[in-house]
């Protein structure tokens, strides 16, 4: 990544960091806790989290006793991640600003290297994966959590449907090629990426992530703070259009929730694990 591109990427993620930490990370932690069952963690295990955001994967890994190093290109994300660790007195979690395309670690440093909706967003995902493999010890594991098809991400379908109904000319996300978060939506594409990066004994599982939304505002806040792509989607909306989108979302969520309680929207996720 060029110095200019690195600065642009840092700025884009810094802009959404506070909202990401407040809205996206709490939802994502629960899925991470489930996915971590697939790797060997415990006291003494050195665990690397690449493109860690504000800690949705790092925090539960540290709770399980691993010695965690979390990296992210965004200084704001790293500050928020470190704050989460301090709030829980998690002393075995180190947070560092770092470009995942060029990890500043020696070869064969970690027992497990992982990324949740992180490396799978890289324009050069293969380079990021190869870096993760490089710093993983022989016999160690690499874990990748990535979105399945956008058509099976209900939070996105609800949001884009409301946008299409409220905003003239909004056609939804371009899908040819798909947005980077969905570049390995096909499990076989994820398998091929992991194999090309040098991993063996690859296992790809698909799991359903159940996301609870308390209100239309909650869903709006999660989506628009989840990625710079979402920021661009809503940047030119008027206050009236935002209100209309949220009104439509409110009706959709009420219908899903039934009589009471939060609305549960499901998202298909791919979990890939390989051994170096």
PDB file of C-alpha atoms in Angstrom:
ATOM      1  CA  UNK A   1       0.000   0.000   0.000  1.00  0.00           C
ATOM      2  CA  UNK A   2       1.424   3.392  -0.975  1.00  0.00           C
ATOM      3  CA  UNK A   3       1.935   6.023   1.704  1.00  0.00           C
ATOM      4  CA  UNK A   4      -0.883   8.123   0.226  1.00  0.00           C
ATOM      5  CA  UNK A   5      -3.299   5.196   0.100  1.00  0.00           C
ATOM      6  CA  UNK A   6      -2.359   4.246   3.652  1.00  0.00           C
ATOM      7  CA  UNK A   7      -3.159   7.769   4.894  1.00  0.00           C
ATOM      8  CA  UNK A   8      -6.487   7.768   3.031  1.00  0.00           C
ATOM      9  CA  UNK A   9      -7.432   4.384   4.461  1.00  0.00           C
ATOM     10  CA  UNK A  10      -6.491   5.434   7.984  1.00  0.00           C
ATOM     11  CA  UNK A  11      -8.548   8.621   7.690  1.00  0.00           C
ATOM     12  CA  UNK A  12     -11.601   6.778   6.363  1.00  0.00           C
ATOM     13  CA  UNK A  13     -11.612   4.253   9.202  1.00  0.00           C
ATOM     14  CA  UNK A  14     -10.717   6.868  11.818  1.00  0.00           C
ATOM     15  CA  UNK A  15     -13.866   8.734  10.769  1.00  0.00           C
ATOM     16  CA  UNK A  16     -16.159   5.796  11.579  1.00  0.00           C
ATOM     17  CA  UNK A  17     -14.164   4.437  14.541  1.00  0.00           C
ATOM     18  CA  UNK A  18     -16.242   5.899  17.385  1.00  0.00           C
ATOM     19  CA  UNK A  19     -19.528   4.761  15.853  1.00  0.00           C
ATOM     20  CA  UNK A  20     -18.047   1.391  14.897  1.00  0.00           C
ATOM     21  CA  UNK A  21     -16.961   0.814  18.482  1.00  0.00           C
ATOM     22  CA  UNK A  22     -20.332   1.865  19.888  1.00  0.00           C
ATOM     23  CA  UNK A  23     -22.607   0.013  17.477  1.00  0.00           C
ATOM     24  CA  UNK A  24     -20.816  -2.636  15.402  1.00  0.00           C
ATOM     25  CA  UNK A  25     -18.346  -4.131  17.859  1.00  0.00           C
ATOM     26  CA  UNK A  26     -20.915  -5.144  20.524  1.00  0.00           C
ATOM     27  CA  UNK A  27     -22.899  -7.075  17.880  1.00  0.00           C
ATOM     28  CA  UNK A  28     -19.796  -8.701  16.446  1.00  0.00           C
ATOM     29  CA  UNK A  29     -18.326  -9.954  19.712  1.00  0.00           C
ATOM     30  CA  UNK A  30     -21.024 -12.597  20.121  1.00  0.00           C
ATOM     31  CA  UNK A  31     -20.256 -14.145  16.737  1.00  0.00           C
ATOM     32  CA  UNK A  32     -16.527 -14.055  17.426  1.00  0.00           C
ATOM     33  CA  UNK A  33     -17.020 -15.949  20.686  1.00  0.00           C
ATOM     34  CA  UNK A  34     -18.692 -18.775  18.779  1.00  0.00           C
ATOM     35  CA  UNK A  35     -16.126 -18.849  15.972  1.00  0.00           C
ATOM     36  CA  UNK A  36     -13.160 -19.017  18.355  1.00  0.00           C
ATOM     37  CA  UNK A  37     -14.317 -22.474  19.419  1.00  0.00           C
ATOM     38  CA  UNK A  38     -12.736 -23.730  16.201  1.00  0.00           C
ATOM     39  CA  UNK A  39      -9.143 -22.882  17.139  1.00  0.00           C
ATOM     40  CA  UNK A  40      -6.851 -23.927  19.952  1.00  0.00           C
ATOM     41  CA  UNK A  41      -6.746 -21.140  22.525  1.00  0.00           C
ATOM     42  CA  UNK A  42      -5.743 -20.927  26.147  1.00  0.00           C
ATOM     43  CA  UNK A  43      -2.964 -19.746  28.441  1.00  0.00           C
ATOM     44  CA  UNK A  44       0.349 -19.331  26.659  1.00  0.00           C
ATOM     45  CA  UNK A  45      -1.105 -19.303  23.140  1.00  0.00           C
ATOM     46  CA  UNK A  46       0.149 -16.341  21.102  1.00  0.00           C
ATOM     47  CA  UNK A  47      -2.766 -14.936  19.075  1.00  0.00           C
ATOM     48  CA  UNK A  48      -2.629 -12.281  16.344  1.00  0.00           C
ATOM     49  CA  UNK A  49      -5.707 -10.320  15.270  1.00  0.00           C
ATOM     50  CA  UNK A  50      -5.257  -8.499  11.943  1.00  0.00           C
ATOM     51  CA  UNK A  51      -7.493  -5.560  10.983  1.00  0.00           C
ATOM     52  CA  UNK A  52      -8.915  -5.902  14.464  1.00  0.00           C
ATOM     53  CA  UNK A  53     -11.205  -2.869  14.537  1.00  0.00           C
ATOM     54  CA  UNK A  54     -11.962  -2.071  18.152  1.00  0.00           C
ATOM     55  CA  UNK A  55     -11.544  -5.621  19.384  1.00  0.00           C
ATOM     56  CA  UNK A  56     -14.545  -7.817  18.604  1.00  0.00           C
ATOM     57  CA  UNK A  57     -12.223 -10.797  18.077  1.00  0.00           C
ATOM     58  CA  UNK A  58      -9.308  -9.752  20.272  1.00  0.00           C
ATOM     59  CA  UNK A  59     -11.327  -9.190  23.427  1.00  0.00           C
ATOM     60  CA  UNK A  60     -12.925 -12.675  23.585  1.00  0.00           C
ATOM     61  CA  UNK A  61      -9.615 -14.314  22.605  1.00  0.00           C
ATOM     62  CA  UNK A  62      -7.924 -12.586  25.533  1.00  0.00           C
ATOM     63  CA  UNK A  63     -10.743 -13.598  27.861  1.00  0.00           C
ATOM     64  CA  UNK A  64      -9.972 -17.217  26.904  1.00  0.00           C
ATOM     65  CA  UNK A  65      -6.418 -16.788  28.180  1.00  0.00           C
ATOM     66  CA  UNK A  66      -4.496 -16.159  24.971  1.00  0.00           C
ATOM     67  CA  UNK A  67      -1.648 -13.657  24.733  1.00  0.00           C
ATOM     68  CA  UNK A  68      -3.089 -11.339  22.093  1.00  0.00           C
ATOM     69  CA  UNK A  69      -1.558  -8.795  19.758  1.00  0.00           C
ATOM     70  CA  UNK A  70      -4.208  -6.821  17.892  1.00  0.00           C
ATOM     71  CA  UNK A  71      -3.327  -4.709  14.860  1.00  0.00           C
ATOM     72  CA  UNK A  72      -5.291  -2.230  12.799  1.00  0.00           C
ATOM     73  CA  UNK A  73      -4.415   0.448  10.262  1.00  0.00           C
ATOM     74  CA  UNK A  74      -6.596   3.002  12.055  1.00  0.00           C
ATOM     75  CA  UNK A  75      -5.026   4.762  15.065  1.00  0.00           C
ATOM     76  CA  UNK A  76      -8.497   5.650  16.343  1.00  0.00           C
ATOM     77  CA  UNK A  77      -9.594   2.003  16.252  1.00  0.00           C
ATOM     78  CA  UNK A  78      -6.450   0.944  18.104  1.00  0.00           C
ATOM     79  CA  UNK A  79      -7.066   3.552  20.813  1.00  0.00           C
ATOM     80  CA  UNK A  80     -10.630   2.306  21.282  1.00  0.00           C
ATOM     81  CA  UNK A  81      -9.472  -1.312  21.360  1.00  0.00           C
ATOM     82  CA  UNK A  82      -6.885  -0.511  24.011  1.00  0.00           C
ATOM     83  CA  UNK A  83      -9.561   1.279  26.037  1.00  0.00           C
ATOM     84  CA  UNK A  84     -11.788  -1.813  25.908  1.00  0.00           C
ATOM     85  CA  UNK A  85      -8.898  -3.941  27.168  1.00  0.00           C
ATOM     86  CA  UNK A  86      -8.184  -1.519  30.015  1.00  0.00           C
ATOM     87  CA  UNK A  87     -11.856  -1.443  31.006  1.00  0.00           C
ATOM     88  CA  UNK A  88     -11.784  -5.218  31.434  1.00  0.00           C
ATOM     89  CA  UNK A  89      -8.298  -5.319  32.993  1.00  0.00           C
ATOM     90  CA  UNK A  90      -7.091  -7.511  30.127  1.00  0.00           C
ATOM     91  CA  UNK A  91      -3.346  -7.138  30.559  1.00  0.00           C
ATOM     92  CA  UNK A  92      -2.445  -9.793  27.953  1.00  0.00           C
ATOM     93  CA  UNK A  93      -3.734  -7.714  25.030  1.00  0.00           C
ATOM     94  CA  UNK A  94      -1.391  -5.413  23.115  1.00  0.00           C
ATOM     95  CA  UNK A  95      -2.890  -3.091  20.480  1.00  0.00           C
ATOM     96  CA  UNK A  96      -0.694  -1.705  17.681  1.00  0.00           C
ATOM     97  CA  UNK A  97      -1.227   0.482  14.621  1.00  0.00           C
ATOM     98  CA  UNK A  98      -0.092  -1.560  11.627  1.00  0.00           C
ATOM     99  CA  UNK A  99      -0.795  -2.153   7.945  1.00  0.00           C
ATOM    100  CA  UNK A 100      -1.987  -5.727   7.490  1.00  0.00           C
ATOM    101  CA  UNK A 101      -0.358  -5.862   4.074  1.00  0.00           C
ATOM    102  CA  UNK A 102       3.077  -5.577   5.738  1.00  0.00           C
ATOM    103  CA  UNK A 103       3.044  -6.960   9.272  1.00  0.00           C
ATOM    104  CA  UNK A 104       5.929  -5.817  11.468  1.00  0.00           C
ATOM    105  CA  UNK A 105       6.633  -9.236  12.984  1.00  0.00           C
ATOM    106  CA  UNK A 106       9.233 -11.916  12.451  1.00  0.00           C
ATOM    107  CA  UNK A 107       8.325 -15.139  10.676  1.00  0.00           C
ATOM    108  CA  UNK A 108       6.781 -17.898  12.828  1.00  0.00           C
ATOM    109  CA  UNK A 109       5.775 -15.637  15.734  1.00  0.00           C
ATOM    110  CA  UNK A 110       2.168 -16.621  16.529  1.00  0.00           C
ATOM    111  CA  UNK A 111       0.346 -19.860  17.284  1.00  0.00           C
ATOM    112  CA  UNK A 112      -2.924 -18.550  15.814  1.00  0.00           C
ATOM    113  CA  UNK A 113      -3.481 -15.656  13.409  1.00  0.00           C
ATOM    114  CA  UNK A 114      -7.029 -14.478  12.786  1.00  0.00           C
ATOM    115  CA  UNK A 115      -9.159 -11.784  11.207  1.00  0.00           C
ATOM    116  CA  UNK A 116     -12.884 -11.069  11.397  1.00  0.00           C
ATOM    117  CA  UNK A 117     -14.297  -9.048   8.496  1.00  0.00           C
ATOM    118  CA  UNK A 118     -10.848  -7.522   8.274  1.00  0.00           C
ATOM    119  CA  UNK A 119      -8.401  -9.072   5.806  1.00  0.00           C
ATOM    120  CA  UNK A 120     -11.447 -10.078   3.753  1.00  0.00           C
ATOM    121  CA  UNK A 121     -11.986  -6.330   3.117  1.00  0.00           C
ATOM    122  CA  UNK A 122      -8.471  -5.791   1.746  1.00  0.00           C
ATOM    123  CA  UNK A 123      -8.224  -4.857  -1.945  1.00  0.00           C
ATOM    124  CA  UNK A 124      -5.259  -7.263  -2.011  1.00  0.00           C
ATOM    125  CA  UNK A 125      -6.656  -9.962   0.246  1.00  0.00           C
ATOM    126  CA  UNK A 126      -4.079 -12.505  -0.894  1.00  0.00           C
ATOM    127  CA  UNK A 127      -1.208 -10.301   0.245  1.00  0.00           C
ATOM    128  CA  UNK A 128      -2.833  -9.902   3.648  1.00  0.00           C
ATOM    129  CA  UNK A 129      -3.348 -13.647   3.979  1.00  0.00           C
ATOM    130  CA  UNK A 130       0.229 -14.405   3.000  1.00  0.00           C
ATOM    131  CA  UNK A 131       1.439 -12.031   5.694  1.00  0.00           C
ATOM    132  CA  UNK A 132      -0.737 -13.805   8.260  1.00  0.00           C
ATOM    133  CA  UNK A 133       0.648 -17.178   7.174  1.00  0.00           C
ATOM    134  CA  UNK A 134       4.216 -15.867   7.265  1.00  0.00           C
ATOM    135  CA  UNK A 135       4.005 -14.783  10.903  1.00  0.00           C
ATOM    136  CA  UNK A 136       2.233 -17.980  12.013  1.00  0.00           C
ATOM    137  CA  UNK A 137       4.316 -20.831  13.389  1.00  0.00           C
ATOM    138  CA  UNK A 138       4.577 -24.131  11.511  1.00  0.00           C
ATOM    139  CA  UNK A 139       1.603 -26.212  12.604  1.00  0.00           C
ATOM    140  CA  UNK A 140      -0.258 -23.102  13.716  1.00  0.00           C
ATOM    141  CA  UNK A 141      -3.724 -22.067  12.590  1.00  0.00           C
ATOM    142  CA  UNK A 142      -5.116 -19.192  10.537  1.00  0.00           C
ATOM    143  CA  UNK A 143      -8.764 -18.234  11.105  1.00  0.00           C
ATOM    144  CA  UNK A 144     -10.771 -16.023   8.740  1.00  0.00           C
ATOM    145  CA  UNK A 145     -14.341 -14.881   9.390  1.00  0.00           C
ATOM    146  CA  UNK A 146     -15.994 -13.299   6.347  1.00  0.00           C
ATOM    147  CA  UNK A 147     -19.432 -12.381   5.078  1.00  0.00           C
ATOM    148  CA  UNK A 148     -21.401 -14.812   2.962  1.00  0.00           C
ATOM    149  CA  UNK A 149     -23.579 -13.574   0.062  1.00  0.00           C
ATOM    150  CA  UNK A 150     -25.051 -10.070   0.421  1.00  0.00           C
ATOM    151  CA  UNK A 151     -28.450 -11.576  -0.410  1.00  0.00           C
ATOM    152  CA  UNK A 152     -28.175 -13.540   2.845  1.00  0.00           C
ATOM    153  CA  UNK A 153     -27.281 -10.532   5.005  1.00  0.00           C
ATOM    154  CA  UNK A 154     -30.684  -9.418   6.249  1.00  0.00           C
ATOM    155  CA  UNK A 155     -29.412  -6.285   7.931  1.00  0.00           C
ATOM    156  CA  UNK A 156     -28.137  -5.124   4.549  1.00  0.00           C
ATOM    157  CA  UNK A 157     -31.288  -6.208   2.702  1.00  0.00           C
ATOM    158  CA  UNK A 158     -33.492  -4.275   5.141  1.00  0.00           C
ATOM    159  CA  UNK A 159     -31.298  -1.196   4.858  1.00  0.00           C
ATOM    160  CA  UNK A 160     -30.964  -1.155   1.079  1.00  0.00           C
ATOM    161  CA  UNK A 161     -34.677  -1.910   0.648  1.00  0.00           C
ATOM    162  CA  UNK A 162     -35.566   1.102   2.779  1.00  0.00           C
ATOM    163  CA  UNK A 163     -33.079   3.255   0.862  1.00  0.00           C
ATOM    164  CA  UNK A 164     -34.560   2.201  -2.471  1.00  0.00           C
ATOM    165  CA  UNK A 165     -38.060   3.031  -1.267  1.00  0.00           C
ATOM    166  CA  UNK A 166     -37.117   6.449   0.102  1.00  0.00           C
ATOM    167  CA  UNK A 167     -34.373   7.734  -2.209  1.00  0.00           C
ATOM    168  CA  UNK A 168     -35.125   8.197  -5.926  1.00  0.00           C
ATOM    169  CA  UNK A 169     -32.440   6.679  -8.119  1.00  0.00           C
ATOM    170  CA  UNK A 170     -30.829   4.562  -5.405  1.00  0.00           C
ATOM    171  CA  UNK A 171     -30.180   1.152  -6.979  1.00  0.00           C
ATOM    172  CA  UNK A 172     -28.412  -0.505  -4.083  1.00  0.00           C
ATOM    173  CA  UNK A 173     -24.802  -1.599  -3.843  1.00  0.00           C
ATOM    174  CA  UNK A 174     -23.011  -2.429  -7.110  1.00  0.00           C
ATOM    175  CA  UNK A 175     -22.568  -6.193  -7.318  1.00  0.00           C
ATOM    176  CA  UNK A 176     -20.305  -6.693 -10.350  1.00  0.00           C
ATOM    177  CA  UNK A 177     -17.801  -6.901  -8.835  1.00  0.00           C
ATOM    178  CA  UNK A 178     -19.285  -7.195  -5.343  1.00  0.00           C
ATOM    179  CA  UNK A 179     -18.182  -4.772  -2.617  1.00  0.00           C
ATOM    180  CA  UNK A 180     -14.954  -5.843  -0.927  1.00  0.00           C
ATOM    181  CA  UNK A 181     -16.686  -7.117   2.250  1.00  0.00           C
ATOM    182  CA  UNK A 182     -18.325  -9.799   0.069  1.00  0.00           C
ATOM    183  CA  UNK A 183     -15.363 -10.763  -2.114  1.00  0.00           C
ATOM    184  CA  UNK A 184     -15.174 -14.274  -0.589  1.00  0.00           C
ATOM    185  CA  UNK A 185     -18.917 -14.736  -0.117  1.00  0.00           C
ATOM    186  CA  UNK A 186     -18.597 -18.022  -2.025  1.00  0.00           C
ATOM    187  CA  UNK A 187     -17.052 -20.523   0.416  1.00  0.00           C
ATOM    188  CA  UNK A 188     -15.011 -22.052  -2.397  1.00  0.00           C
ATOM    189  CA  UNK A 189     -13.439 -18.672  -3.151  1.00  0.00           C
ATOM    190  CA  UNK A 190     -12.411 -18.432   0.489  1.00  0.00           C
ATOM    191  CA  UNK A 191     -11.007 -21.957   0.337  1.00  0.00           C
ATOM    192  CA  UNK A 192      -8.990 -21.086  -2.762  1.00  0.00           C
ATOM    193  CA  UNK A 193      -7.611 -17.924  -1.166  1.00  0.00           C
ATOM    194  CA  UNK A 194      -6.482 -19.835   1.917  1.00  0.00           C
ATOM    195  CA  UNK A 195      -4.870 -22.558  -0.201  1.00  0.00           C
ATOM    196  CA  UNK A 196      -3.072 -20.013  -2.399  1.00  0.00           C
ATOM    197  CA  UNK A 197      -1.691 -18.397   0.754  1.00  0.00           C
ATOM    198  CA  UNK A 198      -0.002 -21.685   1.662  1.00  0.00           C
ATOM    199  CA  UNK A 199      -2.396 -23.257   4.158  1.00  0.00           C
ATOM    200  CA  UNK A 200      -3.277 -26.941   4.456  1.00  0.00           C
ATOM    201  CA  UNK A 201      -6.077 -28.966   6.051  1.00  0.00           C
ATOM    202  CA  UNK A 202      -8.517 -26.195   5.180  1.00  0.00           C
ATOM    203  CA  UNK A 203     -12.009 -26.323   6.629  1.00  0.00           C
ATOM    204  CA  UNK A 204     -14.773 -23.948   5.563  1.00  0.00           C
ATOM    205  CA  UNK A 205     -17.956 -23.785   7.598  1.00  0.00           C
ATOM    206  CA  UNK A 206     -20.987 -21.583   7.139  1.00  0.00           C
ATOM    207  CA  UNK A 207     -22.784 -20.292  10.194  1.00  0.00           C
ATOM    208  CA  UNK A 208     -25.777 -18.059  10.810  1.00  0.00           C
ATOM    209  CA  UNK A 209     -25.103 -14.872  12.727  1.00  0.00           C
ATOM    210  CA  UNK A 210     -28.215 -13.699  14.558  1.00  0.00           C
ATOM    211  CA  UNK A 211     -28.136  -9.948  15.062  1.00  0.00           C
ATOM    212  CA  UNK A 212     -30.580  -8.262  17.442  1.00  0.00           C
ATOM    213  CA  UNK A 213     -31.766  -4.773  16.587  1.00  0.00           C
ATOM    214  CA  UNK A 214     -33.637  -2.734  19.170  1.00  0.00           C
ATOM    215  CA  UNK A 215     -34.995  -0.096  16.776  1.00  0.00           C
ATOM    216  CA  UNK A 216     -34.725   1.421  13.323  1.00  0.00           C
ATOM    217  CA  UNK A 217     -32.246   3.936  14.698  1.00  0.00           C
ATOM    218  CA  UNK A 218     -30.120   1.091  16.050  1.00  0.00           C
ATOM    219  CA  UNK A 219     -30.022  -0.619  12.639  1.00  0.00           C
ATOM    220  CA  UNK A 220     -29.233   2.679  10.920  1.00  0.00           C
ATOM    221  CA  UNK A 221     -26.398   3.400  13.368  1.00  0.00           C
ATOM    222  CA  UNK A 222     -24.882  -0.053  12.928  1.00  0.00           C
ATOM    223  CA  UNK A 223     -24.891   0.130   9.129  1.00  0.00           C
ATOM    224  CA  UNK A 224     -23.681   3.696   8.635  1.00  0.00           C
ATOM    225  CA  UNK A 225     -20.848   3.239  11.141  1.00  0.00           C
ATOM    226  CA  UNK A 226     -19.735  -0.175   9.922  1.00  0.00           C
ATOM    227  CA  UNK A 227     -17.662   0.766   6.895  1.00  0.00           C
ATOM    228  CA  UNK A 228     -16.574   3.850   4.923  1.00  0.00           C
ATOM    229  CA  UNK A 229     -18.637   2.444   2.029  1.00  0.00           C
ATOM    230  CA  UNK A 230     -21.791   3.034   4.078  1.00  0.00           C
ATOM    231  CA  UNK A 231     -20.692   6.555   4.934  1.00  0.00           C
ATOM    232  CA  UNK A 232     -20.515   7.352   1.219  1.00  0.00           C
ATOM    233  CA  UNK A 233     -23.941   5.802   0.571  1.00  0.00           C
ATOM    234  CA  UNK A 234     -25.741   8.171   2.935  1.00  0.00           C
ATOM    235  CA  UNK A 235     -23.528  11.246   2.622  1.00  0.00           C
ATOM    236  CA  UNK A 236     -25.878  13.160   0.315  1.00  0.00           C
ATOM    237  CA  UNK A 237     -29.188  12.252   1.964  1.00  0.00           C
ATOM    238  CA  UNK A 238     -31.355  15.062   3.279  1.00  0.00           C
ATOM    239  CA  UNK A 239     -32.709  15.004   6.818  1.00  0.00           C
ATOM    240  CA  UNK A 240     -36.152  14.247   5.348  1.00  0.00           C
ATOM    241  CA  UNK A 241     -34.806  11.270   3.417  1.00  0.00           C
ATOM    242  CA  UNK A 242     -33.009   9.901   6.474  1.00  0.00           C
ATOM    243  CA  UNK A 243     -36.241  10.180   8.454  1.00  0.00           C
ATOM    244  CA  UNK A 244     -38.154   8.370   5.715  1.00  0.00           C
ATOM    245  CA  UNK A 245     -35.570   5.578   5.536  1.00  0.00           C
ATOM    246  CA  UNK A 246     -35.783   5.123   9.302  1.00  0.00           C
ATOM    247  CA  UNK A 247     -39.595   5.122   9.211  1.00  0.00           C
ATOM    248  CA  UNK A 248     -39.535   2.338   6.637  1.00  0.00           C
ATOM    249  CA  UNK A 249     -36.984   0.408   8.686  1.00  0.00           C
ATOM    250  CA  UNK A 250     -39.148   0.857  11.768  1.00  0.00           C
ATOM    251  CA  UNK A 251     -42.108  -0.788  10.018  1.00  0.00           C
ATOM    252  CA  UNK A 252     -39.950  -3.653   8.739  1.00  0.00           C
ATOM    253  CA  UNK A 253     -38.423  -4.308  12.154  1.00  0.00           C
ATOM    254  CA  UNK A 254     -41.775  -4.164  13.931  1.00  0.00           C
ATOM    255  CA  UNK A 255     -43.117  -6.741  11.511  1.00  0.00           C
ATOM    256  CA  UNK A 256     -40.132  -9.007  12.142  1.00  0.00           C
ATOM    257  CA  UNK A 257     -40.183  -8.582  15.933  1.00  0.00           C
ATOM    258  CA  UNK A 258     -43.869  -9.355  16.315  1.00  0.00           C
ATOM    259  CA  UNK A 259     -45.529  -8.332  19.544  1.00  0.00           C
ATOM    260  CA  UNK A 260     -42.438  -7.270  21.466  1.00  0.00           C
ATOM    261  CA  UNK A 261     -38.686  -7.553  21.844  1.00  0.00           C
ATOM    262  CA  UNK A 262     -35.867  -6.866  19.427  1.00  0.00           C
ATOM    263  CA  UNK A 263     -35.962  -7.851  15.771  1.00  0.00           C
ATOM    264  CA  UNK A 264     -33.560 -10.681  14.928  1.00  0.00           C
ATOM    265  CA  UNK A 265     -31.943 -10.446  11.497  1.00  0.00           C
ATOM    266  CA  UNK A 266     -29.728 -13.225  10.207  1.00  0.00           C
ATOM    267  CA  UNK A 267     -26.496 -13.060   8.217  1.00  0.00           C
ATOM    268  CA  UNK A 268     -24.638 -15.965   6.677  1.00  0.00           C
ATOM    269  CA  UNK A 269     -20.956 -16.029   7.584  1.00  0.00           C
ATOM    270  CA  UNK A 270     -18.077 -18.100   6.273  1.00  0.00           C
ATOM    271  CA  UNK A 271     -15.517 -19.420   8.737  1.00  0.00           C
ATOM    272  CA  UNK A 272     -12.271 -20.617   7.228  1.00  0.00           C
ATOM    273  CA  UNK A 273      -9.548 -22.381   9.190  1.00  0.00           C
ATOM    274  CA  UNK A 274      -6.270 -23.651   7.772  1.00  0.00           C
ATOM    275  CA  UNK A 275      -3.013 -25.018   9.154  1.00  0.00           C
ATOM    276  CA  UNK A 276       0.455 -23.781   8.175  1.00  0.00           C
TER     277      UNK A 276
END
